[in-house]
Amino acid sequence: MIEKPNPFNDKLLLNILAVSNEATAIYTTDDIVIQFANDAMLGFWGKDRSVIGLPLEEGVPELKGQPFKYMLQQVLRTGITDNGIISAETLINGELQTNYYEYEYRAIPDDNGVPYCVLHTAANVTERERNKRVIAQQQEEAQALTEELEASNEELRLINEELIISNNELDNAQTQLQAAYNSLEENEIALRLAIEAANFGTWHINSITRAFITSARLRELFGYRADEEITIEDTLAQITDEYRGLVSKKFENAIYNGGDFDVTYQVVGYHDQVTRWLRAIGNLKADPSGEFSNFTGVVMDVSELRRDEQRKNDFIGMVSHELKTPLTSMKGYVQILKSKADKNQDKFSSDVLDKANNQVSKMTTLINGFLNVSRLESGKIQIDKQVFDMALLVKEVEEESITTITSHKVVFAPVVETIVKADRDKIGQVINNFISNAVKYSPAGSTIEVACITINGKALVSVKDQGMGIAPKDIDKLFERYYRVENNSTATIAGFGIGLYLSSEIVERHNGNIGVESVLGKGSTFWFTLPVNLV
Ligand code: ADP
């Protein structure tokens, strides 16, 4: 075959490449010497033709530190074409610029197939790449926004669910509130009806302003006209002198110390001048604002009750008084008979008369008790104070108990001199009452311990038994008039519930204290204190 002559020699080809719009360069050797670069490529580099013939990083020093030399060496060494998009930093018009290029490094083999040069073509795709990046960034931002929105959406959904739950709860609370309100309204109506039916007067006081709101009935109870405006002072003025101080004290104590308010007193009506006994019961309730309290209460007319009590009291007083005289005579007759029996050495009669004498004494104590209650109620009890030694009084009680109490072991602890100023007989009565109760409410044969010591400037007398004890619910009421514990153990024990009432009244009138410690089924210790007389 005859070879056709090739019209394109190397020089021609290079000339063609030189005018091509596509940026082109050719490199040889491991130093990547620029053998050829057309104007388009020189434009990318920001250089002129003087770089041709120089190694790449010498001709275009800005490319040092960028990967091009290494990439070109790889293509020349391996013969494997490398292409893609890459950014390059070059100095154009004295300014460092970063641009993106779509490039291809293609190894050109010699006749033996060994790569001897690299053909480099490139296109500036900066604009496109930047747009792509902006779009990608926008997409990323949009994605982030979408994710955020989704998260907010989820939160909103959860909040919504919670709101639905709260709404349901609110609905329930509303229903309950309505029900509570309804029952409150019913209660209020019932209360109003009860107050009207019982003919109670009602009052209401603001603890700070002292504004006094009263019902018409209350005004009537104090002798004012139903439509009259009255003040707290107006009501206090109608209370009798004997009770005004007590009511004021209780009133102030209730308002400023939250003490209980239940007081019975006598009033003389303002217009009608009628004497009435009134009982007022009040309750202090703090306002939710915490700034003031409301003091609310009722007043009832207890005149009839008081009159009944007075009549009962008078009757008891009269009967007791009338019984005393025959009893005193009876005691005298028994004693005369006893001395006669003793003289005749009639032991049987003497013993029987001793027993009769004991019973008469018991009866005398009982009647004296009633008489004392009656005197106490009508304010006629007398306390005759004298200075004496408690040790001697306790000794007397001891001697008396040795002769009268045989059913129990009464043990008296040694007492040192303890001088007090008190009504000796009445204090003796209190100790005797404690001892006789200990005998009554503890089993025969058990021990009763009596002691008198001085503690914190006070004489403390105590009587301890091993008896039935007292339940906590009864303890507070024991010292009330006519109060008796009612259970199977006390049912058969006689009494009227006046001994402890009298004892507490006597001790109180001496500025002493009285009390009891007790364990049900184990025993009780009754005690009282009196101030020691230091003079
Ligand atoms: P009385 O003994 O006449 O009933 P008191 O006023 O002396 O009246 O006592 C009141 C109540 O206290 C008694 O009914 C009794 O239930 C209880 N009580 C008094 N002393 C004792 C005591 N030592 N042990 C148990 N209970 C007692």
XYZ file of C-alpha atoms and ligand atoms in Angstrom:
562
model
C 0.000 0.000 0.000
C 1.113 3.446 -0.821
C 0.794 5.783 2.122
C -1.136 8.940 1.374
C 0.791 12.016 2.320
C -0.686 13.599 5.542
C -1.613 17.222 4.787
C -1.585 18.106 8.601
C 1.888 18.296 9.981
C 2.512 18.989 13.688
C 3.016 22.708 13.231
C -0.253 23.027 11.352
C -2.052 21.172 14.062
C -0.597 23.423 16.750
C -1.632 26.478 14.772
C -5.164 25.127 14.626
C -5.172 24.509 18.363
C -3.745 27.999 18.942
C -6.815 29.661 17.453
C -9.289 27.227 18.984
C -11.738 28.780 21.428
C -11.294 25.818 23.688
C -8.414 26.452 26.103
C -5.694 23.968 25.323
C -2.171 23.247 26.596
C 0.351 20.475 26.108
C 2.920 19.403 28.695
C 5.869 17.041 28.540
C 8.311 15.483 30.998
C 7.881 14.909 34.655
C 8.505 18.587 35.325
C 5.327 19.332 33.365
C 7.001 21.694 30.918
C 4.521 23.812 28.980
C 5.141 22.922 25.374
C 2.092 24.635 24.069
C -0.695 26.876 25.452
C -3.210 28.707 23.324
C -4.502 32.187 24.105
C -7.599 30.858 25.779
C -5.471 28.824 28.220
C -3.040 31.719 28.757
C -6.093 33.846 29.531
C -7.095 31.377 32.295
C -3.599 31.566 33.739
C -3.372 35.384 33.334
C -0.033 34.931 31.486
C 1.417 35.575 28.037
C 3.393 33.406 25.628
C 6.612 33.865 27.624
C 5.571 30.981 29.863
C 5.839 28.497 27.027
C 8.874 26.312 27.506
C 8.805 26.727 31.328
C 7.711 24.084 33.840
C 4.093 24.755 34.799
C 4.767 25.878 38.394
C 7.542 28.201 37.174
C 5.454 29.786 34.446
C 2.357 29.998 36.592
C 3.762 30.212 40.172
C 0.270 30.800 41.666
C -0.470 27.111 40.964
C 2.141 26.026 43.523
C 0.451 24.390 46.469
C -2.472 23.405 44.178
C -2.752 19.775 42.959
C -2.316 20.330 39.157
C 1.333 19.384 38.800
C 0.792 16.144 40.656
C -2.386 15.335 38.690
C -0.597 15.892 35.361
C 2.369 13.772 36.465
C -0.055 10.962 37.338
C -1.662 11.098 33.877
C 1.765 11.082 32.177
C 2.955 8.188 34.330
C -0.155 6.025 34.058
C -1.587 7.074 30.695
C -5.021 7.267 32.336
C -7.144 10.234 31.321
C -8.268 12.452 34.137
C -11.268 14.738 33.788
C -13.791 16.543 35.897
C -14.497 19.951 37.422
C -11.949 21.627 39.628
C -11.319 25.035 41.099
C -8.052 26.866 40.464
C -6.628 30.058 41.873
C -4.783 32.264 39.344
C -3.541 35.859 39.112
C -5.592 37.688 36.514
C -5.028 41.410 35.938
C -3.043 41.551 39.203
C -5.898 40.011 41.201
C -6.021 36.494 42.685
C -9.162 34.823 41.411
C -10.750 31.475 41.999
C -12.561 29.947 39.056
C -14.065 26.577 38.234
C -12.938 24.627 35.175
C -14.221 21.623 33.378
C -10.933 19.932 32.374
C -9.462 16.957 30.704
C -5.866 15.709 31.004
C -5.339 13.220 28.211
C -2.028 11.356 27.812
C -0.801 11.145 24.224
C 1.253 7.981 23.527
C 4.222 7.758 21.134
C 4.535 5.111 18.485
C 5.471 2.612 21.183
C 2.357 3.400 23.154
C 4.302 5.194 25.918
C 2.730 8.495 26.985
C 5.027 11.327 26.050
C 2.806 14.368 26.489
C -0.454 15.465 28.130
C -3.127 17.284 26.192
C -4.953 19.635 28.546
C -8.301 21.099 27.533
C -10.407 23.252 29.811
C -13.551 25.396 29.870
C -14.371 28.030 32.461
C -17.601 26.902 34.159
C -17.359 29.242 37.115
C -20.687 30.871 36.486
C -22.462 27.532 36.158
C -20.710 26.076 39.203
C -21.461 29.122 41.315
C -25.104 28.901 40.278
C -25.078 25.221 41.086
C -23.541 25.898 44.474
C -25.982 28.703 45.197
C -28.831 26.396 44.193
C -27.378 23.595 46.340
C -27.008 25.957 49.253
C -30.499 27.244 48.726
C -31.704 23.677 48.591
C -29.796 22.917 51.770
C -31.299 25.954 53.438
C -34.730 25.037 52.169
C -34.182 21.522 53.486
C -33.094 22.861 56.882
C -36.101 25.159 56.879
C -38.380 22.291 55.971
C -36.891 20.213 58.772
C -37.319 23.077 61.213
C -40.867 23.564 60.056
C -41.509 19.865 60.459
C -40.098 20.011 63.999
C -42.203 23.070 64.811
C -45.151 21.330 63.279
C -44.581 18.335 65.519
C -44.273 20.631 68.525
C -47.452 22.383 67.549
C -49.174 19.034 67.219
C -48.001 18.051 70.718
C -49.052 21.428 72.131
C -52.371 20.969 70.445
C -52.786 17.574 72.029
C -51.886 19.027 75.435
C -54.307 21.864 74.875
C -57.043 19.370 74.079
C -56.242 17.500 77.305
C -56.130 20.746 79.341
C -59.352 21.795 77.735
C -60.993 18.555 78.787
C -59.591 18.976 82.297
C -60.886 22.526 82.395
C -64.266 21.271 81.274
C -64.248 18.710 84.086
C -63.094 21.294 86.633
C -65.813 23.622 85.427
C -68.422 20.899 85.880
C -67.111 20.102 89.355
C -67.019 23.780 90.243
C -70.569 24.198 89.113
C -71.598 21.183 91.193
C -69.700 22.581 94.207
C -71.283 25.961 93.652
C -74.739 24.401 93.485
C -74.224 22.468 96.685
C -72.765 25.595 98.312
C -75.835 27.517 97.304
C -78.047 24.773 98.724
C -76.017 24.769 101.941
C -76.276 28.514 102.165
C -80.033 28.372 101.769
C -80.205 25.617 104.405
C -77.989 27.663 106.730
C -80.088 30.780 106.256
C -83.262 28.840 106.958
C -81.679 27.273 110.051
C -80.512 30.684 111.302
C -83.958 32.131 110.733
C -85.708 29.158 112.345
C -83.416 29.298 115.392
C -83.943 33.048 115.610
C -80.188 33.662 115.646
C -78.709 37.103 115.148
C -75.708 37.176 112.814
C -72.709 39.496 112.608
C -69.697 39.978 110.465
C -66.578 42.054 111.210
C -63.634 43.007 109.014
C -60.646 42.750 111.365
C -58.853 45.770 109.832
C -61.608 48.264 109.104
C -63.779 46.905 111.915
C -66.781 47.392 109.624
C -69.617 45.778 111.548
C -72.422 44.168 109.573
C -75.339 42.872 111.608
C -78.697 41.228 110.974
C -81.950 42.825 112.108
C -82.399 40.071 114.684
C -78.991 40.812 116.229
C -79.947 44.471 116.665
C -83.185 43.400 118.346
C -81.292 41.130 120.731
C -79.313 44.168 121.927
C -82.546 46.188 122.278
C -82.060 48.326 119.147
C -84.633 48.810 116.424
C -84.321 46.361 113.509
C -83.517 49.170 111.047
C -81.012 51.027 113.245
C -77.311 51.318 112.303
C -75.120 50.080 115.170
C -71.414 49.837 115.903
C -69.401 47.283 117.881
C -69.182 49.840 120.683
C -73.019 50.106 120.741
C -73.305 46.381 121.403
C -70.524 46.413 124.010
C -72.312 49.261 125.810
C -75.384 47.062 126.343
C -73.398 44.265 128.007
C -73.625 44.406 131.791
C -70.545 45.689 133.675
C -69.931 42.229 135.080
C -69.422 40.692 131.613
C -68.192 43.574 129.404
C -64.519 43.052 130.257
C -64.716 39.304 129.606
C -66.429 39.764 126.222
C -63.943 42.458 125.098
C -61.023 40.282 126.144
C -62.358 37.233 124.299
C -63.179 39.367 121.280
C -59.701 40.916 120.982
C -58.088 37.542 121.623
C -60.152 35.983 118.834
C -59.317 38.725 116.325
C -55.630 39.157 117.086
C -54.609 35.680 118.293
C -57.137 33.537 116.433
C -58.500 32.282 119.771
C -61.898 30.597 119.961
C -64.910 32.791 120.561
C -67.787 31.289 122.522
C -69.020 33.477 125.307
C -72.240 33.836 127.267
C -73.092 37.189 128.789
C -75.875 39.375 130.047
C -77.170 42.441 128.193
C -79.718 45.121 128.973
C -81.564 46.181 125.793
C -80.917 49.772 124.629
C -84.532 50.859 124.001
C -86.523 48.128 125.713
C -84.250 47.834 128.816
C -84.971 44.067 128.812
C -82.330 41.879 130.480
C -81.294 38.991 128.277
C -78.664 36.279 128.392
C -76.910 35.982 125.034
C -74.458 33.414 123.761
C -72.170 34.495 120.914
C -70.141 32.061 118.857
C -67.664 33.350 116.287
C -65.221 32.103 113.750
C -62.223 33.976 112.370
C -61.417 33.283 108.709
C -58.429 34.820 106.935
C -59.179 36.452 103.594
C -57.270 34.757 100.734
C -55.475 38.104 100.151
C -53.871 37.604 103.572
C -54.503 41.270 104.380
C -57.379 40.895 106.760
C -59.635 38.370 108.395
C -63.364 38.099 108.543
C -64.846 37.467 111.908
C -68.297 36.005 111.556
C -70.687 34.613 114.057
C -74.119 34.125 115.513
C -75.766 35.358 118.665
C -78.583 33.456 120.318
C -80.916 34.294 123.152
C -80.195 31.795 125.964
C -82.194 33.632 128.637
C -84.702 30.809 129.045
C -81.879 28.264 129.348
C -80.148 30.430 131.919
C -83.364 30.834 133.880
C -83.851 27.043 133.849
C -80.304 26.575 135.045
C -80.784 29.210 137.680
C -83.942 27.478 138.910
C -82.136 24.105 138.966
C -79.240 25.670 140.757
C -81.444 27.351 143.316
C -83.263 24.089 143.867
C -80.044 22.124 144.355
C -78.755 24.813 146.692
C -81.950 24.834 148.704
C -82.241 21.033 148.948
C -78.592 20.654 149.888
C -78.924 23.323 152.498
C -82.063 21.736 153.946
C -80.404 18.289 154.001
C -77.369 19.552 155.864
C -79.167 20.253 159.145
C -80.770 16.810 159.616
C -77.492 15.189 158.509
C -75.519 17.118 161.107
C -77.999 16.012 163.777
C -77.813 12.444 162.518
C -74.019 12.491 162.724
C -74.324 13.754 166.324
C -76.792 10.999 167.266
C -74.575 8.307 165.707
C -71.597 9.607 167.645
C -73.551 9.625 170.938
C -74.735 6.078 170.282
C -71.198 4.988 169.448
C -69.731 6.372 172.637
C -72.511 4.595 174.552
C -71.826 1.321 172.765
C -68.108 1.711 173.482
C -68.863 2.313 177.134
C -70.995 -0.867 177.237
C -68.248 -2.678 175.350
C -70.815 -3.579 172.705
C -68.347 -4.206 169.885
C -70.957 -5.157 167.315
C -72.965 -1.950 167.787
C -69.771 0.103 167.867
C -68.630 -1.356 164.487
C -72.034 -0.834 162.897
C -72.128 2.737 164.165
C -68.635 3.327 162.698
C -69.978 2.244 159.328
C -73.058 4.433 159.747
C -70.775 7.330 160.621
C -68.719 6.707 157.450
C -71.840 6.722 155.307
C -73.064 9.923 156.926
C -69.653 11.494 156.230
C -69.877 10.443 152.586
C -73.321 11.929 152.322
C -72.105 15.135 153.952
C -69.287 15.401 151.397
C -71.774 14.850 148.583
C -74.194 17.441 149.863
C -71.377 19.900 150.458
C -70.350 19.330 146.851
C -73.805 20.263 145.567
C -73.921 23.215 147.871
C -70.548 24.373 146.599
C -71.617 24.039 142.956
C -74.698 26.070 143.697
C -72.637 28.707 145.483
C -70.113 28.746 142.651
C -72.829 29.252 140.054
C -74.338 32.132 141.910
C -70.891 33.617 142.517
C -71.170 33.065 146.245
C -68.161 30.791 146.763
C -65.653 32.308 149.159
C -61.918 31.721 149.060
C -60.327 32.457 152.442
C -56.598 32.548 151.862
C -54.146 31.919 154.657
C -50.444 31.091 154.744
C -49.841 27.454 155.638
C -47.468 24.522 155.077
C -48.684 22.052 152.465
C -46.551 19.342 154.122
C -48.765 19.569 157.224
C -51.972 19.498 155.188
C -50.800 16.414 153.279
C -49.873 14.817 156.622
C -53.425 15.426 157.920
C -54.920 13.916 154.769
C -52.589 10.940 155.239
C -53.717 10.367 158.820
C -57.364 10.625 157.801
C -56.924 8.194 154.929
C -55.279 5.600 157.200
C -58.491 5.395 159.218
C -60.978 5.687 156.347
C -59.365 3.791 153.448
C -58.845 0.082 154.000
C -59.492 -1.164 150.473
C -56.313 0.297 148.916
C -52.668 0.868 149.815
C -52.294 4.630 149.991
C -48.605 5.568 149.939
C -47.539 9.112 150.819
C -44.107 10.243 149.611
C -42.157 12.347 152.134
C -43.028 16.041 151.845
C -40.711 18.903 152.782
C -42.008 22.229 154.111
C -43.888 24.008 151.304
C -45.461 27.299 152.295
C -48.437 28.468 150.218
C -51.100 31.118 150.573
C -54.420 29.454 149.899
C -57.789 28.372 151.268
C -56.599 25.441 153.374
C -59.989 23.670 153.620
C -60.706 23.934 149.922
C -57.224 22.721 148.908
C -57.735 19.849 151.357
C -61.027 19.123 149.560
C -59.215 18.959 146.194
C -56.642 16.456 147.502
C -59.382 14.384 149.123
C -61.385 14.441 145.897
C -58.365 13.127 143.943
C -57.809 10.372 146.533
C -61.466 9.332 146.737
C -61.656 9.212 142.927
C -58.480 7.083 142.857
C -60.188 4.710 145.303
C -63.418 4.698 143.277
C -61.834 4.148 139.869
C -59.089 1.590 140.656
C -59.292 -2.038 141.799
C -59.263 -2.920 145.487
C -55.799 -3.830 146.754
C -54.008 -1.606 144.226
C -51.612 1.158 145.279
C -52.350 4.899 145.297
C -49.342 7.209 145.498
C -49.655 10.738 146.853
C -46.813 13.230 146.477
C -46.172 16.917 146.976
C -43.025 18.482 145.534
C -41.840 21.980 144.662
C -41.030 22.602 141.021
C -40.330 25.928 139.256
C -41.625 27.934 142.187
C -44.828 25.937 142.363
C -46.144 23.329 144.743
C -47.183 20.276 142.715
C -49.540 17.790 144.352
C -50.205 14.531 142.520
C -52.300 11.442 143.118
C -51.403 8.410 141.049
C -53.528 5.293 140.746
C -53.371 1.946 138.947
C -56.974 2.118 137.862
C -59.025 2.067 134.686
C -57.480 5.210 133.195
C -59.228 7.715 130.940
C -59.577 7.770 127.144
C -58.026 10.843 125.432
C -61.431 11.966 124.123
C -62.718 12.325 127.702
C -59.691 14.019 129.220
C -60.541 17.571 128.117
C -64.096 17.328 129.415
C -63.379 15.735 132.806
C -63.274 19.074 134.577
C -66.625 20.226 133.185
C -69.639 20.421 135.450
C -71.620 17.137 135.698
C -69.296 15.387 133.234
C -68.866 11.682 133.830
C -67.170 9.104 131.642
C -69.772 6.659 130.511
C -68.637 3.127 129.794
C -69.067 -0.391 131.115
C -66.481 0.094 133.870
C -67.984 3.312 135.244
C -71.654 2.299 134.930
C -71.808 0.823 138.431
C -69.783 3.546 140.153
C -71.919 6.224 141.768
C -71.162 9.901 141.287
C -72.471 13.174 139.914
C -69.492 14.559 138.029
C -69.019 17.546 140.288
C -65.826 16.707 142.223
C -63.356 17.551 139.444
C -65.400 20.568 138.351
C -65.227 22.002 141.868
C -61.531 21.116 142.150
C -60.677 22.936 138.922
C -62.706 26.009 139.944
C -60.934 26.090 143.320
C -57.460 25.673 141.772
C -58.182 28.316 139.117
C -59.218 30.785 141.808
C -55.748 30.278 143.307
C -53.993 30.994 139.983
C -52.932 27.365 139.848
C -53.210 24.698 137.175
C -54.944 21.362 137.221
C -54.616 18.362 134.927
C -54.321 14.661 134.435
C -52.043 12.212 132.650
C -53.654 8.907 131.965
C -53.281 5.673 130.029
C -56.502 3.771 129.477
C -56.434 0.493 131.401
C -53.184 1.393 133.189
C -53.983 4.266 135.535
C -54.112 8.010 135.970
C -52.157 10.747 137.710
C -54.256 13.744 138.705
C -52.273 16.840 139.675
C -52.578 20.492 140.540
C -50.135 23.289 141.182
C -50.228 26.323 143.463
C -47.801 29.228 143.518
C -45.385 28.908 146.444
C -45.648 31.773 148.915
C -42.187 33.340 148.999
C -42.804 35.931 151.681
P -67.693 11.624 139.978
O -66.557 10.802 140.382
O -68.614 11.944 141.068
O -68.377 11.115 138.766
P -65.702 13.667 139.349
O -65.930 15.052 138.882
O -64.893 13.504 140.565
O -67.152 13.055 139.527
O -65.069 12.870 138.169
C -65.582 13.003 136.873
C -65.302 11.757 136.049
O -63.914 11.605 135.868
C -65.708 10.481 136.725
O -67.062 10.166 136.459
C -64.774 9.465 136.144
O -65.312 8.955 134.951
C -63.545 10.252 135.828
N -62.475 10.057 136.811
C -62.194 10.840 137.865
N -61.125 10.369 138.537
C -60.726 9.264 137.897
C -59.665 8.311 138.116
N -58.802 8.403 139.128
N -59.538 7.267 137.233
C -60.412 7.163 136.196
N -61.419 8.019 135.941
C -61.581 9.057 136.786
